[in-house]
Coordinates of C-alpha atoms in Angstrom, one line a residue:
Chain A
M18 CA -103.0 -222.7 260.5
S19 CA -99.8 -223.0 258.4
H20 CA -99.5 -225.6 255.7
S21 CA -96.9 -227.6 257.6
S22 CA -99.2 -227.9 260.6
K23 CA -102.0 -229.5 258.6
V24 CA -103.1 -233.0 259.4
L25 CA -102.3 -235.5 256.7
V26 CA -105.3 -237.6 255.8
I27 CA -104.6 -240.8 253.7
G28 CA -107.3 -243.0 252.3
I29 CA -106.1 -246.4 251.1
G30 CA -107.8 -248.9 248.9
N31 CA -108.6 -250.4 245.5
A32 CA -111.6 -248.8 243.8
Y33 CA -112.2 -252.0 241.8
R34 CA -112.5 -254.3 244.8
H35 CA -115.9 -253.2 246.3
D36 CA -115.5 -252.6 250.1
D37 CA -111.7 -252.4 249.7
A38 CA -112.4 -248.8 248.5
A39 CA -113.8 -247.7 251.9
G40 CA -110.6 -245.6 252.7
L41 CA -110.6 -243.9 249.3
V42 CA -114.3 -243.0 249.7
V43 CA -113.7 -241.4 253.1
A44 CA -110.8 -239.5 251.7
R45 CA -112.9 -238.2 248.8
R46 CA -115.7 -237.1 251.2
L47 CA -113.2 -235.1 253.3
R48 CA -111.6 -233.6 250.1
D49 CA -115.0 -232.5 248.9
Q50 CA -115.4 -230.6 252.1
A51 CA -112.2 -228.8 251.3
L52 CA -110.7 -229.1 254.8
S53 CA -108.7 -226.1 255.8
Y54 CA -107.0 -228.1 258.5
G55 CA -106.1 -231.2 256.5
E56 CA -104.4 -232.4 253.4
V57 CA -106.1 -235.4 251.7
H58 CA -104.3 -238.1 249.7
E59 CA -105.5 -241.3 248.1
Q60 CA -103.2 -244.2 248.0
T61 CA -103.2 -247.8 246.8
G62 CA -101.4 -248.9 250.0
E63 CA -97.9 -249.4 248.6
G64 CA -95.7 -249.1 251.7
T65 CA -92.8 -247.1 250.5
A66 CA -95.1 -244.4 249.0
L67 CA -96.9 -244.2 252.4
M68 CA -93.5 -243.8 254.2
D69 CA -92.6 -241.1 251.8
L70 CA -95.9 -239.3 252.3
W71 CA -95.8 -239.2 256.1
K72 CA -92.0 -238.7 256.6
G73 CA -91.4 -235.5 258.5
T74 CA -95.1 -235.1 259.3
E75 CA -96.4 -235.1 262.9
R76 CA -100.1 -235.7 262.6
V77 CA -101.5 -238.3 260.2
V78 CA -104.8 -240.1 259.8
V79 CA -105.0 -243.2 257.7
V80 CA -108.2 -244.9 256.7
D81 CA -108.2 -248.4 255.2
A82 CA -110.5 -251.4 254.8
V83 CA -110.0 -254.3 257.2
Q84 CA -111.1 -257.9 257.5
S85 CA -111.2 -259.1 261.2
G86 CA -114.4 -261.0 261.3
A87 CA -116.2 -258.2 263.0
V88 CA -119.7 -257.1 261.8
P89 CA -119.3 -255.3 258.4
G90 CA -119.2 -251.6 258.9
T91 CA -117.5 -251.8 262.3
I92 CA -115.0 -248.9 262.7
H93 CA -111.7 -249.9 264.3
C94 CA -109.2 -247.3 265.6
F95 CA -105.5 -247.9 266.2
H96 CA -102.9 -245.5 267.7
A97 CA -100.1 -246.8 265.6
S98 CA -97.6 -244.4 267.0
E99 CA -98.0 -246.1 270.3
T100 CA -98.6 -249.8 269.5
P101 CA -98.0 -252.1 266.5
L102 CA -101.0 -252.7 264.2
P103 CA -102.7 -256.1 264.3
A104 CA -101.2 -257.2 261.0
P105 CA -103.6 -260.0 260.1
I106 CA -106.7 -257.9 259.9
F107 CA -105.4 -255.5 257.3
R108 CA -106.0 -256.6 253.8
D109 CA -102.9 -257.3 252.0
S110 CA -103.0 -255.1 249.0
T111 CA -101.5 -256.6 245.9
H112 CA -98.3 -255.2 247.3
A113 CA -96.5 -257.4 249.8
F114 CA -95.0 -254.3 251.3
G115 CA -98.1 -252.5 252.6
L116 CA -99.4 -250.3 255.4
V117 CA -98.4 -252.6 258.3
E118 CA -94.9 -252.9 257.0
A119 CA -94.7 -249.2 256.3
V120 CA -95.7 -248.4 259.9
E121 CA -93.1 -250.8 261.4
L122 CA -90.3 -249.9 259.0
S123 CA -90.9 -246.2 259.8
R124 CA -90.8 -247.1 263.5
A125 CA -87.5 -249.0 263.0
L126 CA -86.1 -246.0 261.1
K127 CA -87.5 -243.5 263.7
Q128 CA -89.5 -241.8 261.0
L129 CA -93.0 -242.6 262.4
P130 CA -95.3 -239.6 262.8
S131 CA -95.7 -238.8 266.5
N132 CA -99.4 -238.9 266.2
L133 CA -100.6 -241.6 263.7
L134 CA -104.2 -242.7 263.9
I135 CA -105.3 -245.6 261.7
Y136 CA -109.0 -246.2 261.2
G137 CA -110.0 -249.6 259.8
I138 CA -113.5 -250.1 258.3
E139 CA -114.7 -253.7 258.4
G140 CA -115.6 -254.8 254.9
S141 CA -117.5 -257.8 253.7
N142 CA -117.2 -257.9 249.9
F143 CA -113.7 -257.8 248.4
Q144 CA -114.5 -259.4 245.1
A145 CA -113.6 -257.6 241.8
G146 CA -116.1 -254.8 241.0
S147 CA -117.0 -251.4 242.2
G148 CA -119.4 -250.0 244.8
L149 CA -119.5 -250.3 248.6
S150 CA -121.9 -252.6 250.5
S151 CA -124.6 -250.7 252.5
A152 CA -123.1 -251.3 256.0
V153 CA -119.7 -250.1 254.7
L154 CA -121.3 -247.1 253.1
D155 CA -122.9 -246.2 256.4
A156 CA -119.6 -246.6 258.2
V157 CA -117.9 -244.3 255.6
D158 CA -120.5 -241.6 256.2
E159 CA -120.1 -241.9 260.0
L160 CA -116.3 -241.9 259.9
A161 CA -116.1 -238.9 257.5
R162 CA -118.4 -237.0 260.0
R163 CA -116.3 -238.0 263.0
L164 CA -113.0 -237.1 261.3
Q165 CA -114.1 -233.6 260.6
Q166 CA -114.3 -233.1 264.3
E167 CA -111.4 -235.3 265.4
I168 CA -108.9 -233.9 262.9
Q169 CA -109.3 -230.4 264.4
K170 CA -108.5 -231.8 267.8
M171 CA -105.4 -233.6 266.8
Chain B
M8 CA -91.1 -293.4 257.2
K9 CA -91.4 -290.1 258.8
T10 CA -95.0 -289.0 259.1
K11 CA -95.4 -285.3 259.7
S12 CA -97.4 -282.6 258.0
I13 CA -96.6 -279.0 258.4
K14 CA -98.3 -275.9 257.2
V15 CA -96.3 -272.7 257.1
N16 CA -98.6 -269.7 256.8
Y17 CA -98.6 -267.1 254.2
L18 CA -95.4 -266.8 252.3
A19 CA -94.7 -263.2 252.8
R20 CA -93.0 -260.7 250.5
V21 CA -94.3 -262.0 247.3
E22 CA -96.8 -260.1 245.3
G23 CA -100.4 -261.3 245.4
E24 CA -102.1 -264.5 246.6
G25 CA -100.9 -268.0 246.0
G26 CA -99.7 -271.2 247.6
L27 CA -96.8 -273.6 247.5
Y28 CA -97.3 -277.3 248.3
I29 CA -94.3 -279.6 248.7
K30 CA -94.8 -283.3 249.2
I31 CA -91.9 -285.3 250.8
R32 CA -91.9 -289.1 251.0
N33 CA -89.0 -291.2 252.2
S34 CA -86.5 -288.3 252.1
S35 CA -87.5 -287.5 248.5
V36 CA -89.5 -284.6 247.1
V37 CA -92.3 -286.3 245.1
D38 CA -94.4 -283.3 244.2
V39 CA -94.1 -279.5 244.1
K40 CA -97.1 -277.4 243.2
L41 CA -97.2 -273.6 243.0
K42 CA -100.8 -273.0 243.5
I43 CA -102.5 -269.8 242.6
F44 CA -106.0 -269.6 244.0
E45 CA -107.3 -266.2 243.4
P46 CA -109.8 -266.3 240.7
P47 CA -108.5 -265.3 237.3
R48 CA -108.7 -261.6 236.8
F49 CA -110.7 -261.5 233.6
F50 CA -108.8 -258.5 232.3
E51 CA -108.6 -260.1 228.9
A52 CA -112.4 -260.5 228.9
F53 CA -113.3 -257.0 230.0
L54 CA -111.0 -255.3 227.6
C55 CA -113.3 -256.7 224.8
G56 CA -115.8 -254.0 223.8
R57 CA -113.5 -251.1 225.0
S58 CA -111.8 -248.6 222.8
F59 CA -108.2 -249.3 221.9
S60 CA -107.3 -246.0 223.5
E61 CA -108.4 -247.2 226.9
V62 CA -106.2 -250.3 226.8
P63 CA -103.0 -248.7 228.2
D64 CA -104.9 -247.3 231.2
I65 CA -106.9 -250.4 231.9
T66 CA -104.0 -252.8 231.7
A67 CA -101.9 -250.6 233.9
R68 CA -104.3 -251.6 236.7
I69 CA -103.3 -255.2 236.5
C70 CA -100.2 -254.5 238.6
G71 CA -99.3 -251.7 241.0
I72 CA -95.6 -252.6 240.7
C73 CA -95.2 -252.9 237.0
P74 CA -97.9 -250.8 235.3
I75 CA -95.4 -249.4 232.8
A76 CA -94.7 -252.9 231.4
Y77 CA -98.5 -253.4 230.8
Q78 CA -98.8 -250.0 229.2
M79 CA -95.8 -250.6 227.0
S80 CA -96.8 -254.1 225.8
A81 CA -100.3 -252.7 225.2
V82 CA -99.3 -249.7 223.1
H83 CA -96.7 -251.6 221.1
A84 CA -99.2 -254.4 220.3
I85 CA -101.8 -251.8 219.2
E86 CA -99.3 -249.8 217.2
S87 CA -98.2 -253.0 215.5
A88 CA -101.8 -253.6 214.5
F89 CA -102.2 -250.0 213.1
G90 CA -98.8 -250.0 211.5
V91 CA -97.5 -247.2 213.6
K92 CA -93.8 -246.7 214.2
V93 CA -92.9 -244.6 217.3
D94 CA -89.4 -243.4 216.9
G95 CA -86.8 -240.8 217.9
Q96 CA -87.3 -238.9 221.1
L97 CA -90.8 -240.5 221.8
R98 CA -89.1 -244.0 221.6
A99 CA -86.4 -242.7 223.9
L100 CA -88.9 -241.4 226.4
R101 CA -90.5 -244.8 226.5
R102 CA -87.2 -246.4 227.3
L103 CA -86.8 -243.7 230.0
I104 CA -90.1 -244.5 231.7
Y105 CA -89.2 -248.2 231.6
C106 CA -85.9 -247.3 233.3
G107 CA -88.0 -245.8 236.1
E108 CA -90.1 -248.9 236.5
W109 CA -87.0 -251.2 236.6
I110 CA -85.4 -249.0 239.2
E111 CA -88.4 -248.9 241.5
S112 CA -89.6 -252.5 241.1
H113 CA -86.1 -254.1 241.3
T114 CA -85.0 -251.9 244.2
L115 CA -88.1 -252.7 246.2
H116 CA -87.4 -256.4 245.7
V117 CA -83.7 -256.3 246.3
Y118 CA -83.8 -254.2 249.5
M119 CA -87.3 -254.9 251.1
L120 CA -88.1 -258.4 250.0
H121 CA -85.1 -260.5 249.1
A122 CA -82.0 -259.1 251.0
P123 CA -83.5 -260.1 254.4
D124 CA -83.5 -263.8 253.2
F125 CA -79.7 -263.7 252.6
L126 CA -78.8 -261.8 255.7
G127 CA -80.9 -264.0 258.0
Y128 CA -83.7 -261.6 258.9
Q129 CA -87.4 -262.3 259.1
D130 CA -88.1 -259.1 257.0
A131 CA -86.9 -255.7 256.1
I132 CA -88.2 -254.2 259.3
Q133 CA -85.9 -256.5 261.4
M134 CA -83.1 -255.9 258.9
A135 CA -83.6 -252.1 259.2
K136 CA -82.6 -252.1 262.9
D137 CA -79.1 -253.3 262.0
Y138 CA -78.9 -251.9 258.4
T139 CA -80.5 -248.5 258.9
S140 CA -78.5 -246.5 256.4
V141 CA -78.6 -249.3 253.9
V142 CA -82.4 -249.5 254.0
Q143 CA -82.6 -245.7 253.8
R144 CA -80.4 -245.8 250.7
G145 CA -82.8 -248.4 249.2
L146 CA -85.8 -246.3 249.9
Q147 CA -84.2 -243.3 248.3
L148 CA -83.1 -245.2 245.3
K149 CA -86.6 -246.6 244.7
K150 CA -87.9 -243.1 245.0
V151 CA -85.8 -242.0 242.1
G152 CA -87.5 -244.6 239.9
N153 CA -90.9 -243.4 241.1
E154 CA -89.9 -239.8 240.2
I155 CA -89.2 -240.8 236.6
I156 CA -92.6 -242.5 236.4
S157 CA -94.3 -239.5 238.0
L158 CA -92.8 -237.1 235.5
L159 CA -93.4 -239.1 232.4
G160 CA -96.4 -241.1 233.5
G161 CA -98.3 -238.3 235.2
R162 CA -98.4 -240.0 238.5
E163 CA -96.4 -242.8 240.4
I164 CA -99.1 -245.5 240.5
H165 CA -101.3 -246.3 237.6
P166 CA -99.7 -243.7 235.4
I167 CA -102.0 -242.1 232.8
N168 CA -99.8 -240.3 230.3
V169 CA -98.9 -243.2 228.0
R170 CA -101.0 -243.5 224.8
V171 CA -101.0 -245.3 221.5
G172 CA -98.7 -243.3 219.3
G173 CA -96.7 -241.7 222.0
F174 CA -97.7 -239.7 225.1
Y175 CA -100.4 -237.1 226.0
K176 CA -97.7 -234.7 227.2
V177 CA -93.9 -234.8 226.9
P178 CA -91.5 -233.3 229.5
S179 CA -89.4 -230.1 228.9
R180 CA -85.6 -230.3 228.8
S181 CA -85.4 -228.5 232.2
E182 CA -87.8 -231.1 233.8
L183 CA -85.5 -233.9 232.7
T184 CA -82.3 -232.0 233.7
A185 CA -83.7 -231.7 237.2
L186 CA -84.1 -235.5 237.2
A187 CA -80.5 -236.0 236.0
E188 CA -79.1 -234.6 239.3
R189 CA -81.1 -237.2 241.3
L190 CA -80.1 -239.9 238.8
K191 CA -76.4 -239.2 239.3
W192 CA -76.9 -239.9 243.0
A193 CA -79.0 -243.0 242.1
R194 CA -76.3 -244.4 239.8
D195 CA -73.7 -244.2 242.7
A196 CA -76.2 -245.7 245.1
A197 CA -76.9 -248.5 242.5
L198 CA -73.2 -249.3 242.3
E199 CA -73.0 -249.5 246.1
T200 CA -76.0 -251.8 246.0
V201 CA -74.3 -254.1 243.5
R202 CA -71.2 -254.4 245.8
W203 CA -73.4 -254.9 248.9
V204 CA -75.5 -257.7 247.4
A205 CA -72.4 -259.4 245.9
S206 CA -71.0 -259.8 249.4
M207 CA -74.0 -261.9 250.5
P208 CA -73.7 -265.7 251.0
F209 CA -75.2 -267.6 248.1
P210 CA -76.3 -271.3 248.1
E211 CA -74.4 -273.5 245.6
F212 CA -77.2 -274.1 243.1
E213 CA -76.9 -274.1 239.4
Q214 CA -79.3 -275.5 236.8
D215 CA -79.1 -275.9 233.0
Y216 CA -82.0 -273.5 232.3
L217 CA -83.7 -272.6 229.0
F218 CA -83.5 -268.8 229.2
V219 CA -85.8 -266.7 227.1
A220 CA -85.5 -262.9 226.7
L221 CA -85.9 -260.2 224.2
S222 CA -82.7 -259.2 222.4
H223 CA -82.0 -256.1 220.3
P224 CA -78.8 -255.7 218.3
E225 CA -77.9 -252.3 219.7
E226 CA -79.4 -252.0 223.2
Y227 CA -80.2 -253.9 226.4
P228 CA -83.9 -254.8 225.8
F229 CA -86.8 -252.9 227.1
N230 CA -89.5 -252.3 224.4
E231 CA -88.2 -253.9 221.4
G232 CA -86.3 -257.0 220.1
R233 CA -86.6 -260.5 218.9
I234 CA -87.4 -263.3 221.3
L235 CA -84.3 -265.4 221.8
S236 CA -83.3 -268.4 223.9
N237 CA -79.9 -269.8 224.8
R238 CA -80.9 -272.9 222.7
G239 CA -81.4 -271.3 219.3
L240 CA -84.9 -269.9 219.5
D241 CA -85.0 -266.6 217.5
I242 CA -88.5 -265.4 216.7
A243 CA -90.5 -262.2 216.3
A244 CA -93.3 -261.4 218.8
D245 CA -95.7 -262.3 215.9
D246 CA -94.6 -266.0 216.3
Y247 CA -94.9 -266.1 220.1
E248 CA -98.1 -268.1 220.1
S249 CA -96.9 -270.6 217.6
S250 CA -93.8 -271.2 219.7
F251 CA -95.2 -271.1 223.2
T252 CA -98.2 -272.7 224.7
E253 CA -100.2 -272.1 227.9
E254 CA -101.5 -275.1 229.9
H255 CA -104.2 -275.1 232.5
V256 CA -103.3 -277.1 235.6
E257 CA -106.0 -278.1 238.0
Y258 CA -104.3 -276.6 241.1
S259 CA -103.7 -273.1 239.8
N260 CA -105.8 -270.3 238.3
A261 CA -102.8 -269.0 236.4
L262 CA -102.0 -270.7 233.2
H263 CA -98.5 -272.3 232.9
S264 CA -96.5 -271.4 229.9
I265 CA -94.1 -273.8 228.1
L266 CA -92.0 -273.6 225.0
K267 CA -93.5 -276.1 222.5
Q268 CA -91.3 -279.2 221.9
Q269 CA -88.8 -278.0 224.5
A270 CA -89.3 -277.4 228.1
P271 CA -90.3 -275.0 230.8
Y272 CA -88.3 -271.8 230.4
F273 CA -86.9 -269.0 232.5
V274 CA -87.7 -265.3 231.9
G275 CA -86.5 -262.2 233.8
P276 CA -83.3 -260.6 234.9
L277 CA -81.1 -263.7 234.7
A278 CA -82.4 -264.5 231.2
R279 CA -81.9 -261.0 230.0
Y280 CA -78.4 -260.7 231.4
N281 CA -77.3 -264.1 230.0
L282 CA -78.6 -263.3 226.5
N283 CA -77.6 -259.6 226.4
F284 CA -74.5 -259.1 228.6
D285 CA -72.5 -257.3 225.9
R286 CA -75.3 -254.7 225.4
L287 CA -75.2 -253.5 229.0
S288 CA -73.4 -250.1 229.4
P289 CA -69.6 -250.3 229.9
L290 CA -70.1 -249.1 233.5
T291 CA -72.5 -252.0 234.2
Q292 CA -70.3 -254.6 232.5
D293 CA -67.3 -253.3 234.6
A294 CA -69.3 -253.5 237.8
A295 CA -70.2 -257.1 237.0
R296 CA -66.5 -257.9 236.3
D297 CA -65.4 -256.1 239.5
I298 CA -67.6 -258.3 241.7
G299 CA -66.4 -261.5 239.7
L300 CA -69.8 -262.2 238.1
A301 CA -69.3 -264.0 234.7
P302 CA -71.4 -262.9 231.6
V303 CA -73.4 -266.1 232.1
C304 CA -75.0 -266.9 235.5
R305 CA -77.0 -270.1 236.2
N306 CA -77.5 -269.6 239.9
P307 CA -81.1 -268.2 240.4
F308 CA -80.1 -267.0 243.9
K309 CA -77.8 -264.5 242.2
S310 CA -80.7 -262.9 240.5
I311 CA -80.5 -260.4 243.4
I312 CA -77.1 -259.3 242.0
I313 CA -78.4 -259.1 238.5
R314 CA -81.4 -257.1 239.5
S315 CA -79.0 -254.7 241.2
L316 CA -76.9 -254.6 238.0
E317 CA -80.0 -253.8 236.0
V318 CA -80.8 -251.0 238.4
L319 CA -77.3 -249.6 237.7
Y320 CA -77.9 -250.0 234.0
A321 CA -81.3 -248.3 234.2
C322 CA -79.8 -245.3 236.0
D323 CA -77.0 -245.1 233.5
E324 CA -79.3 -245.5 230.5
A325 CA -81.7 -242.9 231.9
L326 CA -78.8 -240.4 232.2
R327 CA -77.8 -241.1 228.6
I328 CA -81.4 -240.5 227.3
I329 CA -81.7 -237.3 229.3
A330 CA -78.4 -236.0 228.0
Q331 CA -79.4 -236.3 224.4
Y332 CA -83.1 -235.2 224.9
E333 CA -84.7 -232.6 222.7
P334 CA -88.5 -232.3 223.1
P335 CA -90.2 -233.8 220.0
E336 CA -92.4 -231.5 217.9
S337 CA -95.5 -233.6 218.8
P338 CA -96.1 -235.8 221.8
V339 CA -97.9 -238.3 219.5
V340 CA -97.6 -239.6 215.9
D341 CA -100.6 -239.8 213.6
F342 CA -102.2 -243.1 212.8
H343 CA -105.2 -244.5 211.1
I344 CA -107.7 -246.6 213.0
H345 CA -108.7 -249.7 211.1
A346 CA -109.6 -253.3 211.7
A347 CA -106.4 -255.2 212.5
S348 CA -104.6 -257.5 214.9
G349 CA -101.3 -256.9 216.5
C350 CA -99.0 -258.3 219.2
A351 CA -95.9 -257.2 221.1
C352 CA -93.5 -258.4 223.8
T353 CA -91.6 -256.0 226.1
E354 CA -89.3 -256.7 229.1
A355 CA -91.3 -256.2 232.3
P356 CA -89.0 -256.2 235.4
R357 CA -89.9 -259.9 235.9
G358 CA -89.5 -260.9 232.2
I359 CA -91.2 -260.9 228.9
L360 CA -94.8 -259.7 228.8
Y361 CA -96.8 -260.6 225.7
H362 CA -100.0 -258.8 224.6
R363 CA -102.1 -259.5 221.5
Y364 CA -105.2 -257.5 220.5
R365 CA -107.8 -257.9 217.7
I366 CA -109.4 -254.5 216.9
D367 CA -112.4 -253.8 214.7
Q368 CA -112.8 -250.9 212.2
A369 CA -114.2 -248.6 214.9
G370 CA -111.2 -249.2 217.1
I371 CA -113.0 -251.5 219.5
I372 CA -111.1 -254.4 221.1
R373 CA -112.7 -257.7 220.0
D374 CA -110.1 -260.1 221.4
A375 CA -107.2 -259.8 223.9
K376 CA -104.5 -262.1 225.2
I377 CA -102.0 -261.2 227.9
V378 CA -99.2 -263.5 229.1
P379 CA -97.4 -262.1 232.2
P380 CA -93.9 -263.2 233.1
T381 CA -94.8 -264.9 236.4
S382 CA -97.1 -267.4 234.6
Q383 CA -94.1 -268.2 232.3
N384 CA -91.8 -268.8 235.3
Q385 CA -94.2 -271.0 237.3
K386 CA -92.9 -274.3 236.0
I387 CA -89.3 -273.3 236.5
I388 CA -90.0 -272.3 240.1
E389 CA -91.5 -275.7 240.7
Q390 CA -88.5 -277.4 239.1
D391 CA -86.1 -275.4 241.2
L392 CA -87.8 -276.4 244.4
S393 CA -87.9 -280.1 243.4
H394 CA -84.1 -279.9 242.9
F395 CA -83.3 -277.5 245.7
V396 CA -85.4 -279.0 248.6
P397 CA -83.7 -282.4 248.7
K398 CA -80.4 -280.7 249.7
F399 CA -82.1 -279.3 252.8
L400 CA -84.4 -282.1 253.9
T401 CA -82.6 -282.5 257.2
L402 CA -83.4 -278.9 258.2
P403 CA -86.2 -278.2 260.6
D404 CA -89.5 -277.4 258.9
K405 CA -89.3 -273.7 259.8
E406 CA -85.9 -273.3 258.3
L407 CA -86.8 -275.4 255.3
G408 CA -89.8 -273.3 254.7
W409 CA -87.7 -270.1 254.9
R410 CA -85.3 -271.6 252.3
C411 CA -88.2 -272.4 250.0
E412 CA -89.5 -268.8 250.3
Q413 CA -86.1 -267.5 249.4
A414 CA -86.0 -269.7 246.3
V415 CA -89.4 -268.6 245.2
R416 CA -88.4 -265.0 245.7
N417 CA -85.5 -265.5 243.2
Y418 CA -88.2 -265.0 240.6
D419 CA -89.8 -261.9 242.3
P420 CA -93.1 -263.5 241.4
C421 CA -95.9 -261.1 240.8
I422 CA -98.8 -263.5 241.4
S423 CA -101.3 -260.6 241.2
C424 CA -100.3 -260.2 237.6
A425 CA -100.6 -263.9 236.9
T426 CA -104.1 -264.0 238.4
H427 CA -103.1 -263.1 243.1
F428 CA -100.5 -264.5 249.4
L429 CA -98.5 -267.4 248.9
K430 CA -99.2 -270.1 251.5
L431 CA -96.5 -272.6 252.0
E432 CA -97.4 -276.2 252.9
I433 CA -94.8 -278.9 253.4
D434 CA -96.3 -282.4 253.5
R435 CA -93.9 -285.0 254.9
G436 CA -96.6 -287.7 254.8

């Protein structure tokens, strides 16, 4: 598989806001497994950096923490290349121009990857501090396992 | 008496989490409160007990948009304590990395956050449908700022190459020369930005502000200078705490800053420009004259023009620094760790950022104080709204709310720095 055909995997989060780090931890798990079919990046969620990262790329997987009121550890999946993201459930990072805006601005500029999968892991604790809550840690393990398979099929 | 109460949800496009409450009775604004409800971030407390060498990297985490400002104020304050002078090319590189931060932070605000207000769009996404090439220019311009930070800071976000006494690693001439080509494009794009924003419609709104900014005799201020006001204040950073005071207000977790015996004061691009116009580069001064902007501007809505002029200046200054660059012999100057206290002020994109540290003989931080620009501007934002809202009371609530958001965004408030969504509530009784 050539470099350009690799799937771009982006984990988003803040390592110092407990469950907000879920996306980062998934990215690190996948990186540790040295994926031959994927390129892993960690991001804070700043929108323009995300746009820059996925511009010109066809297949992208993004993992972020979400807050929808579902049971902590629930894994949500959105096909962002087909439908807009449900904005209110994505945690606003400290940046007002975040993931949701990056997706929609990319769509407006016709720069959205043709296959953009966004996974949201439901968090419960977003206070300052490090370490994931147990339900979120289980979800991270499960999603990292699933992605190993799914990325190959993208 | 009209009895209506409206809540407009999150005030978008402002950094962090906060709220704005406006109370209207009998066609008068009787109260304006900028409420910041995220718990204080306790950065000052958890710096205590850490080594001085960790401070630039820890404080860079306070803000994802202006980490360089935090790093710069931190290293200058600690260097002041240790009696270290960082000069020559190392000083020039610190100006260069600050240019990168002004370019990326201001460009994000001008294009993505503030321009839609002036052009009547809900956000940059809606604006991009009609202004595709303009938005693309903004994204590319911002990227050049990020490239400077990546090269000098080691990475774009939460850079890690800045240290007390200098840098861990300095760039080669060829690395900077490669940046210069991108910066020449950026300087042209910045000039186009200035002309674009100057053509926008601006509300007639001027106030007699007390402006406070750094001022340096030979250069437009980034890292160094005395703290000046337009009403005679002229102090060193060492005298900051004896001249300014922070007040706790019940409705906000961010402390409000005021200048003792005077009034709330205004920091940021407008203050810098008004107090330092003649130290902008000739190109930037000419650009201001060409669009008809006087050397003193009291309309906060025109801050979008001044941010654009500062981006132009930062591109021009970055090119000047790169042209004269020779790699220094060492990336860091020697210093002696000893028990001492020191403070410093630098010009973050949003205004002066004050840091003070007390360090023990082992180099451990024993006390820290950080005063970010947004907390200094909070009272001025409230004052602006109390003067601005009465002019628009006949507007429907939705439109009034939008006008208020635009007015708050004049200050590009970074509420996550000050403590963290801004919710807007208009209470008509």
